[in-house]
Amino acid sequence: MGESKVGTSKNPLEVTESDGVVVLRFNRPEKLNALNLELWVMLRDTLVEKCSGSAKALVLTGSGRAFSSGDDIGAMLNLKDVDEALSFFNTIKSALEAIIECPKPVVAAVNGLAVGGGAEILLLVDYVIASRGSWISFPEARLGLIPPILLTLGVDVLGLRLARRLALTGERVSVEEALRMGLVDEVVEEGELMDVALRRALELSDKTTVEALGALREILYARYRAAVDEALRLLALLAQTGSSKELMRAFLEKRFKP
């Protein structure tokens, strides 16, 4: 498939296009593609732009050995008060809503670990392909936090007991296990990942209209909005507690690993 490059290797989010499919690649490999405020804003704005353009579909993936290690812990530790934390998490919410409101199919190509906020993105896209050897985890509770999408929409995807177990334990889930759980739709060999992701994205774009997909998304996600808002409010409060700050600080100082 022919591919044209729109971004540069210095961008936290690389944007390329292949046969009408826009590929958004998280590009902070030295941070395992941790999602800081800049990257969340870039993701939101790029999704809004590309979803309203001529693209047939979109693929989200990561650089290096990670899809995404989730929200940047250093950025969360530096949030000064509840208002700043609410603003931070509302920015994340706006990026997640840009996925939900995109009238084009969105596919995730998981090329390595998908953790925390990076794993929660998988609950919002239309199709998840993962390379063998990748794994998924929701370790927020070990930092005194909560995974808001897992505890709302994820309960319907996985069932209450399994969602609760994953949130409480933060256990690593292999992609083969994730396939059985319903977190992943397809597992492929590493060298096949992007070819299959691009193919699936085009297949999905051929199956419905923009209008029908928009209506489908609205129906599927409308009932979660209030619950997600409340979960994000609680997350902002938790991020300002002394115990959570100490756990985040200990993690950054490598005194413990969640």
PDB file of C-alpha atoms in Angstrom:
ATOM      1  CA  MET A   1       0.000   0.000   0.000  1.00  0.00           C
ATOM      2  CA  GLY A   2       1.320   3.445  -0.867  1.00  0.00           C
ATOM      3  CA  GLU A   3       2.064   5.624   2.143  1.00  0.00           C
ATOM      4  CA  SER A   4       2.598   9.390   2.296  1.00  0.00           C
ATOM      5  CA  LYS A   5       4.072  11.029   5.381  1.00  0.00           C
ATOM      6  CA  VAL A   6       2.434  14.098   6.904  1.00  0.00           C
ATOM      7  CA  GLY A   7       4.349  14.343  10.198  1.00  0.00           C
ATOM      8  CA  THR A   8       8.008  14.259  11.196  1.00  0.00           C
ATOM      9  CA  SER A   9       9.962  11.969  13.501  1.00  0.00           C
ATOM     10  CA  LYS A  10      10.167  14.803  16.068  1.00  0.00           C
ATOM     11  CA  ASN A  11       6.399  15.024  16.515  1.00  0.00           C
ATOM     12  CA  PRO A  12       4.834  13.369  19.581  1.00  0.00           C
ATOM     13  CA  LEU A  13       2.110  12.260  17.153  1.00  0.00           C
ATOM     14  CA  GLU A  14       3.139  11.159  13.681  1.00  0.00           C
ATOM     15  CA  VAL A  15       0.496  11.327  10.985  1.00  0.00           C
ATOM     16  CA  THR A  16       0.770   9.343   7.760  1.00  0.00           C
ATOM     17  CA  GLU A  17      -1.717   8.275   5.105  1.00  0.00           C
ATOM     18  CA  SER A  18      -1.961   5.024   3.183  1.00  0.00           C
ATOM     19  CA  ASP A  19      -4.636   4.454   0.519  1.00  0.00           C
ATOM     20  CA  GLY A  20      -7.079   6.757   2.275  1.00  0.00           C
ATOM     21  CA  VAL A  21      -6.390   5.387   5.770  1.00  0.00           C
ATOM     22  CA  VAL A  22      -4.852   7.914   8.172  1.00  0.00           C
ATOM     23  CA  VAL A  23      -2.373   6.394  10.629  1.00  0.00           C
ATOM     24  CA  LEU A  24      -1.852   8.238  13.933  1.00  0.00           C
ATOM     25  CA  ARG A  25       1.281   6.982  15.659  1.00  0.00           C
ATOM     26  CA  PHE A  26       2.129   7.895  19.254  1.00  0.00           C
ATOM     27  CA  ASN A  27       5.774   8.901  19.013  1.00  0.00           C
ATOM     28  CA  ARG A  28       7.393   9.199  22.433  1.00  0.00           C
ATOM     29  CA  PRO A  29       9.197   5.837  22.392  1.00  0.00           C
ATOM     30  CA  GLU A  30      11.667   6.946  25.067  1.00  0.00           C
ATOM     31  CA  LYS A  31       8.639   7.359  27.408  1.00  0.00           C
ATOM     32  CA  LEU A  32       6.855   4.244  26.071  1.00  0.00           C
ATOM     33  CA  ASN A  33       4.473   6.670  24.348  1.00  0.00           C
ATOM     34  CA  ALA A  34       3.169   8.069  27.635  1.00  0.00           C
ATOM     35  CA  LEU A  35       0.291  10.455  26.988  1.00  0.00           C
ATOM     36  CA  ASN A  36       1.096  13.917  28.317  1.00  0.00           C
ATOM     37  CA  LEU A  37      -1.173  16.935  27.856  1.00  0.00           C
ATOM     38  CA  GLU A  38       0.518  17.941  24.597  1.00  0.00           C
ATOM     39  CA  LEU A  39      -0.038  14.513  23.078  1.00  0.00           C
ATOM     40  CA  TRP A  40      -3.667  14.320  24.211  1.00  0.00           C
ATOM     41  CA  VAL A  41      -4.343  17.742  22.641  1.00  0.00           C
ATOM     42  CA  MET A  42      -2.591  16.731  19.419  1.00  0.00           C
ATOM     43  CA  LEU A  43      -4.578  13.495  19.301  1.00  0.00           C
ATOM     44  CA  ARG A  44      -7.868  15.337  19.813  1.00  0.00           C
ATOM     45  CA  ASP A  45      -7.161  18.040  17.246  1.00  0.00           C
ATOM     46  CA  THR A  46      -5.842  15.595  14.649  1.00  0.00           C
ATOM     47  CA  LEU A  47      -8.838  13.307  15.092  1.00  0.00           C
ATOM     48  CA  VAL A  48     -11.247  16.219  14.642  1.00  0.00           C
ATOM     49  CA  GLU A  49      -9.409  17.327  11.500  1.00  0.00           C
ATOM     50  CA  LYS A  50      -8.990  13.918   9.875  1.00  0.00           C
ATOM     51  CA  CYS A  51     -12.415  12.591  10.815  1.00  0.00           C
ATOM     52  CA  SER A  52     -14.061  15.550   9.074  1.00  0.00           C
ATOM     53  CA  GLY A  53     -11.853  15.223   5.989  1.00  0.00           C
ATOM     54  CA  SER A  54     -11.606  12.760   3.127  1.00  0.00           C
ATOM     55  CA  ALA A  55     -10.058   9.885   5.091  1.00  0.00           C
ATOM     56  CA  LYS A  56     -11.835   6.544   4.754  1.00  0.00           C
ATOM     57  CA  ALA A  57     -10.717   5.301   8.176  1.00  0.00           C
ATOM     58  CA  LEU A  58      -8.107   5.824  10.895  1.00  0.00           C
ATOM     59  CA  VAL A  59      -5.570   3.582  12.627  1.00  0.00           C
ATOM     60  CA  LEU A  60      -4.020   4.339  16.039  1.00  0.00           C
ATOM     61  CA  THR A  61      -0.687   2.728  16.892  1.00  0.00           C
ATOM     62  CA  GLY A  62       2.614   3.424  18.684  1.00  0.00           C
ATOM     63  CA  SER A  63       6.324   3.760  17.997  1.00  0.00           C
ATOM     64  CA  GLY A  64       8.885   1.356  19.407  1.00  0.00           C
ATOM     65  CA  ARG A  65       7.811  -1.378  21.805  1.00  0.00           C
ATOM     66  CA  ALA A  66       4.648   0.243  23.159  1.00  0.00           C
ATOM     67  CA  PHE A  67       1.213   1.220  21.978  1.00  0.00           C
ATOM     68  CA  SER A  68       1.057   3.522  24.993  1.00  0.00           C
ATOM     69  CA  SER A  69       2.039   3.288  28.652  1.00  0.00           C
ATOM     70  CA  GLY A  70      -0.887   5.584  29.527  1.00  0.00           C
ATOM     71  CA  ASP A  71      -1.035   8.998  31.116  1.00  0.00           C
ATOM     72  CA  ASP A  72       2.315  10.608  31.857  1.00  0.00           C
ATOM     73  CA  ILE A  73       2.823  10.098  35.615  1.00  0.00           C
ATOM     74  CA  GLY A  74       5.172  13.070  35.869  1.00  0.00           C
ATOM     75  CA  ALA A  75       2.527  15.324  34.338  1.00  0.00           C
ATOM     76  CA  MET A  76      -0.085  14.070  36.812  1.00  0.00           C
ATOM     77  CA  LEU A  77       2.250  14.475  39.768  1.00  0.00           C
ATOM     78  CA  ASN A  78       2.812  18.117  38.802  1.00  0.00           C
ATOM     79  CA  LEU A  79      -0.895  18.988  38.804  1.00  0.00           C
ATOM     80  CA  LYS A  80      -1.096  21.700  41.460  1.00  0.00           C
ATOM     81  CA  ASP A  81      -4.724  21.536  42.606  1.00  0.00           C
ATOM     82  CA  VAL A  82      -8.111  19.995  41.894  1.00  0.00           C
ATOM     83  CA  ASP A  83      -9.012  22.642  39.296  1.00  0.00           C
ATOM     84  CA  GLU A  84      -5.827  21.935  37.347  1.00  0.00           C
ATOM     85  CA  ALA A  85      -6.456  18.193  37.640  1.00  0.00           C
ATOM     86  CA  LEU A  86     -10.027  18.618  36.381  1.00  0.00           C
ATOM     87  CA  SER A  87      -8.754  20.619  33.417  1.00  0.00           C
ATOM     88  CA  PHE A  88      -6.161  17.920  32.644  1.00  0.00           C
ATOM     89  CA  PHE A  89      -8.665  15.074  32.743  1.00  0.00           C
ATOM     90  CA  ASN A  90     -11.300  17.063  30.829  1.00  0.00           C
ATOM     91  CA  THR A  91      -8.723  17.485  28.063  1.00  0.00           C
ATOM     92  CA  ILE A  92      -8.294  13.701  28.057  1.00  0.00           C
ATOM     93  CA  LYS A  93     -12.076  13.367  27.910  1.00  0.00           C
ATOM     94  CA  SER A  94     -12.227  15.656  24.871  1.00  0.00           C
ATOM     95  CA  ALA A  95      -9.699  13.441  23.066  1.00  0.00           C
ATOM     96  CA  LEU A  96     -11.667  10.301  23.927  1.00  0.00           C
ATOM     97  CA  GLU A  97     -14.858  11.970  22.725  1.00  0.00           C
ATOM     98  CA  ALA A  98     -13.122  12.760  19.440  1.00  0.00           C
ATOM     99  CA  ILE A  99     -12.709   8.994  18.943  1.00  0.00           C
ATOM    100  CA  ILE A 100     -16.356   8.333  19.802  1.00  0.00           C
ATOM    101  CA  GLU A 101     -17.636  11.155  17.572  1.00  0.00           C
ATOM    102  CA  CYS A 102     -15.470  10.277  14.568  1.00  0.00           C
ATOM    103  CA  PRO A 103     -17.810   9.239  11.697  1.00  0.00           C
ATOM    104  CA  LYS A 104     -15.065   7.062  10.194  1.00  0.00           C
ATOM    105  CA  PRO A 105     -13.961   3.624  11.459  1.00  0.00           C
ATOM    106  CA  VAL A 106     -11.143   3.781  14.025  1.00  0.00           C
ATOM    107  CA  VAL A 107      -8.850   0.758  14.427  1.00  0.00           C
ATOM    108  CA  ALA A 108      -6.184   0.266  17.126  1.00  0.00           C
ATOM    109  CA  ALA A 109      -3.021  -1.614  16.132  1.00  0.00           C
ATOM    110  CA  VAL A 110      -1.439  -2.661  19.434  1.00  0.00           C
ATOM    111  CA  ASN A 111       2.284  -3.069  18.804  1.00  0.00           C
ATOM    112  CA  GLY A 112       3.429  -3.752  22.375  1.00  0.00           C
ATOM    113  CA  LEU A 113       2.273  -2.873  25.860  1.00  0.00           C
ATOM    114  CA  ALA A 114      -1.002  -0.960  26.283  1.00  0.00           C
ATOM    115  CA  VAL A 115      -1.301   0.280  29.862  1.00  0.00           C
ATOM    116  CA  GLY A 116      -3.650   2.551  31.799  1.00  0.00           C
ATOM    117  CA  GLY A 117      -5.043   5.292  29.572  1.00  0.00           C
ATOM    118  CA  GLY A 118      -3.422   3.569  26.607  1.00  0.00           C
ATOM    119  CA  ALA A 119      -5.406   0.417  27.358  1.00  0.00           C
ATOM    120  CA  GLU A 120      -8.617   2.378  27.883  1.00  0.00           C
ATOM    121  CA  ILE A 121      -8.414   3.742  24.336  1.00  0.00           C
ATOM    122  CA  LEU A 122      -8.912   0.145  23.171  1.00  0.00           C
ATOM    123  CA  LEU A 123     -12.375   0.123  24.758  1.00  0.00           C
ATOM    124  CA  LEU A 124     -13.490   3.031  22.554  1.00  0.00           C
ATOM    125  CA  VAL A 125     -12.295   2.117  19.051  1.00  0.00           C
ATOM    126  CA  ASP A 126     -14.196  -0.020  16.545  1.00  0.00           C
ATOM    127  CA  TYR A 127     -11.649  -2.814  16.123  1.00  0.00           C
ATOM    128  CA  VAL A 128      -8.508  -3.845  18.015  1.00  0.00           C
ATOM    129  CA  ILE A 129      -5.673  -5.811  16.408  1.00  0.00           C
ATOM    130  CA  ALA A 130      -2.690  -6.779  18.550  1.00  0.00           C
ATOM    131  CA  SER A 131       0.652  -8.317  17.719  1.00  0.00           C
ATOM    132  CA  ARG A 132       1.562 -11.541  19.479  1.00  0.00           C
ATOM    133  CA  GLY A 133       3.654 -10.833  22.571  1.00  0.00           C
ATOM    134  CA  SER A 134       1.840  -7.591  23.393  1.00  0.00           C
ATOM    135  CA  TRP A 135       0.053  -7.191  26.722  1.00  0.00           C
ATOM    136  CA  ILE A 136      -2.553  -5.003  28.422  1.00  0.00           C
ATOM    137  CA  SER A 137      -2.875  -3.705  31.979  1.00  0.00           C
ATOM    138  CA  PHE A 138      -4.942  -1.251  34.028  1.00  0.00           C
ATOM    139  CA  PRO A 139      -2.600  -0.492  36.986  1.00  0.00           C
ATOM    140  CA  GLU A 140      -4.134   2.826  38.115  1.00  0.00           C
ATOM    141  CA  ALA A 141      -5.262   1.542  41.529  1.00  0.00           C
ATOM    142  CA  ARG A 142      -1.655   0.815  42.467  1.00  0.00           C
ATOM    143  CA  LEU A 143      -1.010   4.553  42.068  1.00  0.00           C
ATOM    144  CA  GLY A 144      -4.052   5.455  44.151  1.00  0.00           C
ATOM    145  CA  LEU A 145      -6.091   6.223  41.016  1.00  0.00           C
ATOM    146  CA  ILE A 146      -8.898   4.616  38.989  1.00  0.00           C
ATOM    147  CA  PRO A 147      -9.352   3.625  35.301  1.00  0.00           C
ATOM    148  CA  PRO A 148     -12.510   5.600  34.391  1.00  0.00           C
ATOM    149  CA  ILE A 149     -13.329   3.972  31.042  1.00  0.00           C
ATOM    150  CA  LEU A 150     -12.745   0.435  32.337  1.00  0.00           C
ATOM    151  CA  LEU A 151     -15.087   1.093  35.286  1.00  0.00           C
ATOM    152  CA  THR A 152     -17.886   2.451  33.070  1.00  0.00           C
ATOM    153  CA  LEU A 153     -18.006   1.217  29.492  1.00  0.00           C
ATOM    154  CA  GLY A 154     -15.576  -1.596  30.292  1.00  0.00           C
ATOM    155  CA  VAL A 155     -18.022  -3.214  32.708  1.00  0.00           C
ATOM    156  CA  ASP A 156     -20.383  -3.924  29.802  1.00  0.00           C
ATOM    157  CA  VAL A 157     -17.543  -5.155  27.588  1.00  0.00           C
ATOM    158  CA  LEU A 158     -16.001  -7.500  30.165  1.00  0.00           C
ATOM    159  CA  GLY A 159     -18.595  -8.013  32.878  1.00  0.00           C
ATOM    160  CA  LEU A 160     -18.514  -6.489  36.357  1.00  0.00           C
ATOM    161  CA  ARG A 161     -16.387  -9.119  38.093  1.00  0.00           C
ATOM    162  CA  LEU A 162     -13.677  -9.195  35.430  1.00  0.00           C
ATOM    163  CA  ALA A 163     -13.545  -5.401  35.081  1.00  0.00           C
ATOM    164  CA  ARG A 164     -13.278  -5.092  38.870  1.00  0.00           C
ATOM    165  CA  ARG A 165     -10.526  -7.721  39.011  1.00  0.00           C
ATOM    166  CA  LEU A 166      -8.471  -6.015  36.315  1.00  0.00           C
ATOM    167  CA  ALA A 167      -8.923  -2.632  38.032  1.00  0.00           C
ATOM    168  CA  LEU A 168      -8.018  -3.946  41.493  1.00  0.00           C
ATOM    169  CA  THR A 169      -5.056  -6.138  40.554  1.00  0.00           C
ATOM    170  CA  GLY A 170      -3.528  -4.269  37.625  1.00  0.00           C
ATOM    171  CA  GLU A 171      -2.521  -7.687  36.298  1.00  0.00           C
ATOM    172  CA  ARG A 172      -0.869  -8.044  32.905  1.00  0.00           C
ATOM    173  CA  VAL A 173      -3.154  -9.651  30.350  1.00  0.00           C
ATOM    174  CA  SER A 174      -1.612 -11.321  27.300  1.00  0.00           C
ATOM    175  CA  VAL A 175      -3.252 -10.485  23.982  1.00  0.00           C
ATOM    176  CA  GLU A 176      -4.406 -14.100  23.719  1.00  0.00           C
ATOM    177  CA  GLU A 177      -6.218 -13.689  27.065  1.00  0.00           C
ATOM    178  CA  ALA A 178      -7.480 -10.278  25.945  1.00  0.00           C
ATOM    179  CA  LEU A 179      -8.909 -11.894  22.806  1.00  0.00           C
ATOM    180  CA  ARG A 180     -10.903 -14.326  24.952  1.00  0.00           C
ATOM    181  CA  MET A 181     -12.071 -11.489  27.214  1.00  0.00           C
ATOM    182  CA  GLY A 182     -13.257  -9.313  24.339  1.00  0.00           C
ATOM    183  CA  LEU A 183     -10.653  -6.578  24.791  1.00  0.00           C
ATOM    184  CA  VAL A 184      -9.013  -7.519  21.483  1.00  0.00           C
ATOM    185  CA  ASP A 185     -10.645  -8.593  18.227  1.00  0.00           C
ATOM    186  CA  GLU A 186      -7.690 -10.191  16.423  1.00  0.00           C
ATOM    187  CA  VAL A 187      -4.131 -11.323  17.180  1.00  0.00           C
ATOM    188  CA  VAL A 188      -1.501 -11.402  14.422  1.00  0.00           C
ATOM    189  CA  GLU A 189       2.242 -11.855  14.089  1.00  0.00           C
ATOM    190  CA  GLU A 190       4.276  -8.705  14.708  1.00  0.00           C
ATOM    191  CA  GLY A 191       5.366  -8.311  11.087  1.00  0.00           C
ATOM    192  CA  GLU A 192       1.758  -8.484   9.873  1.00  0.00           C
ATOM    193  CA  LEU A 193       0.276  -5.929  12.258  1.00  0.00           C
ATOM    194  CA  MET A 194       0.106  -2.786  10.144  1.00  0.00           C
ATOM    195  CA  ASP A 195      -0.825  -4.522   6.906  1.00  0.00           C
ATOM    196  CA  VAL A 196      -3.735  -6.246   8.627  1.00  0.00           C
ATOM    197  CA  ALA A 197      -4.753  -3.055  10.468  1.00  0.00           C
ATOM    198  CA  LEU A 198      -4.889  -1.066   7.225  1.00  0.00           C
ATOM    199  CA  ARG A 199      -6.841  -3.843   5.537  1.00  0.00           C
ATOM    200  CA  ARG A 200      -9.369  -4.104   8.376  1.00  0.00           C
ATOM    201  CA  ALA A 201      -9.792  -0.310   8.439  1.00  0.00           C
ATOM    202  CA  LEU A 202     -10.677  -0.282   4.730  1.00  0.00           C
ATOM    203  CA  GLU A 203     -13.002  -3.264   5.146  1.00  0.00           C
ATOM    204  CA  LEU A 204     -14.872  -1.474   7.937  1.00  0.00           C
ATOM    205  CA  SER A 205     -15.161   1.707   5.858  1.00  0.00           C
ATOM    206  CA  ASP A 206     -16.833  -0.296   3.087  1.00  0.00           C
ATOM    207  CA  LYS A 207     -19.481  -1.774   5.394  1.00  0.00           C
ATOM    208  CA  THR A 208     -21.486   1.321   6.350  1.00  0.00           C
ATOM    209  CA  THR A 209     -22.084   5.003   5.668  1.00  0.00           C
ATOM    210  CA  VAL A 210     -20.679   7.919   7.616  1.00  0.00           C
ATOM    211  CA  GLU A 211     -24.194   8.798   8.810  1.00  0.00           C
ATOM    212  CA  ALA A 212     -24.985   5.275   9.991  1.00  0.00           C
ATOM    213  CA  LEU A 213     -21.676   4.965  11.849  1.00  0.00           C
ATOM    214  CA  GLY A 214     -22.292   8.294  13.577  1.00  0.00           C
ATOM    215  CA  ALA A 215     -25.733   7.141  14.700  1.00  0.00           C
ATOM    216  CA  LEU A 216     -24.364   3.765  15.807  1.00  0.00           C
ATOM    217  CA  ARG A 217     -21.698   5.430  17.950  1.00  0.00           C
ATOM    218  CA  GLU A 218     -24.195   7.854  19.506  1.00  0.00           C
ATOM    219  CA  ILE A 219     -26.501   5.015  20.530  1.00  0.00           C
ATOM    220  CA  LEU A 220     -23.680   2.839  21.874  1.00  0.00           C
ATOM    221  CA  TYR A 221     -21.973   5.499  23.981  1.00  0.00           C
ATOM    222  CA  ALA A 222     -24.749   7.920  25.024  1.00  0.00           C
ATOM    223  CA  ARG A 223     -25.594   6.068  28.237  1.00  0.00           C
ATOM    224  CA  TYR A 224     -21.995   6.146  29.487  1.00  0.00           C
ATOM    225  CA  ARG A 225     -21.433   9.906  29.314  1.00  0.00           C
ATOM    226  CA  ALA A 226     -22.702  10.838  32.784  1.00  0.00           C
ATOM    227  CA  ALA A 227     -20.865   7.901  34.393  1.00  0.00           C
ATOM    228  CA  VAL A 228     -17.605   8.829  32.650  1.00  0.00           C
ATOM    229  CA  ASP A 229     -17.973  12.453  33.780  1.00  0.00           C
ATOM    230  CA  GLU A 230     -18.367  11.321  37.396  1.00  0.00           C
ATOM    231  CA  ALA A 231     -15.458   8.873  37.120  1.00  0.00           C
ATOM    232  CA  LEU A 232     -13.194  11.616  35.751  1.00  0.00           C
ATOM    233  CA  ARG A 233     -14.250  13.967  38.581  1.00  0.00           C
ATOM    234  CA  LEU A 234     -13.325  11.313  41.148  1.00  0.00           C
ATOM    235  CA  LEU A 235     -10.057  10.639  39.325  1.00  0.00           C
ATOM    236  CA  ALA A 236      -9.143  14.333  39.516  1.00  0.00           C
ATOM    237  CA  LEU A 237      -9.825  14.313  43.263  1.00  0.00           C
ATOM    238  CA  LEU A 238      -7.788  11.143  43.776  1.00  0.00           C
ATOM    239  CA  ALA A 239      -4.863  12.576  41.817  1.00  0.00           C
ATOM    240  CA  GLN A 240      -4.589  15.343  44.444  1.00  0.00           C
ATOM    241  CA  THR A 241      -4.539  13.110  47.522  1.00  0.00           C
ATOM    242  CA  GLY A 242      -1.323  12.824  49.481  1.00  0.00           C
ATOM    243  CA  SER A 243      -1.240   9.041  49.176  1.00  0.00           C
ATOM    244  CA  SER A 244      -1.560   9.130  45.386  1.00  0.00           C
ATOM    245  CA  LYS A 245       1.110  11.848  45.107  1.00  0.00           C
ATOM    246  CA  GLU A 246       3.497   9.742  47.168  1.00  0.00           C
ATOM    247  CA  LEU A 247       2.855   6.638  45.067  1.00  0.00           C
ATOM    248  CA  MET A 248       3.426   8.586  41.838  1.00  0.00           C
ATOM    249  CA  ARG A 249       6.616  10.074  43.283  1.00  0.00           C
ATOM    250  CA  ALA A 250       7.844   6.630  44.341  1.00  0.00           C
ATOM    251  CA  PHE A 251       7.144   5.281  40.859  1.00  0.00           C
ATOM    252  CA  LEU A 252       9.091   8.087  39.182  1.00  0.00           C
ATOM    253  CA  GLU A 253      11.984   7.563  41.601  1.00  0.00           C
ATOM    254  CA  LYS A 254      11.883   3.835  40.753  1.00  0.00           C
ATOM    255  CA  ARG A 255      11.166   2.870  44.372  1.00  0.00           C
ATOM    256  CA  PHE A 256       8.314   0.666  43.226  1.00  0.00           C
ATOM    257  CA  LYS A 257       6.730  -0.626  40.021  1.00  0.00           C
ATOM    258  CA  PRO A 258       2.927  -0.718  39.647  1.00  0.00           C
TER     259      PRO A 258
END
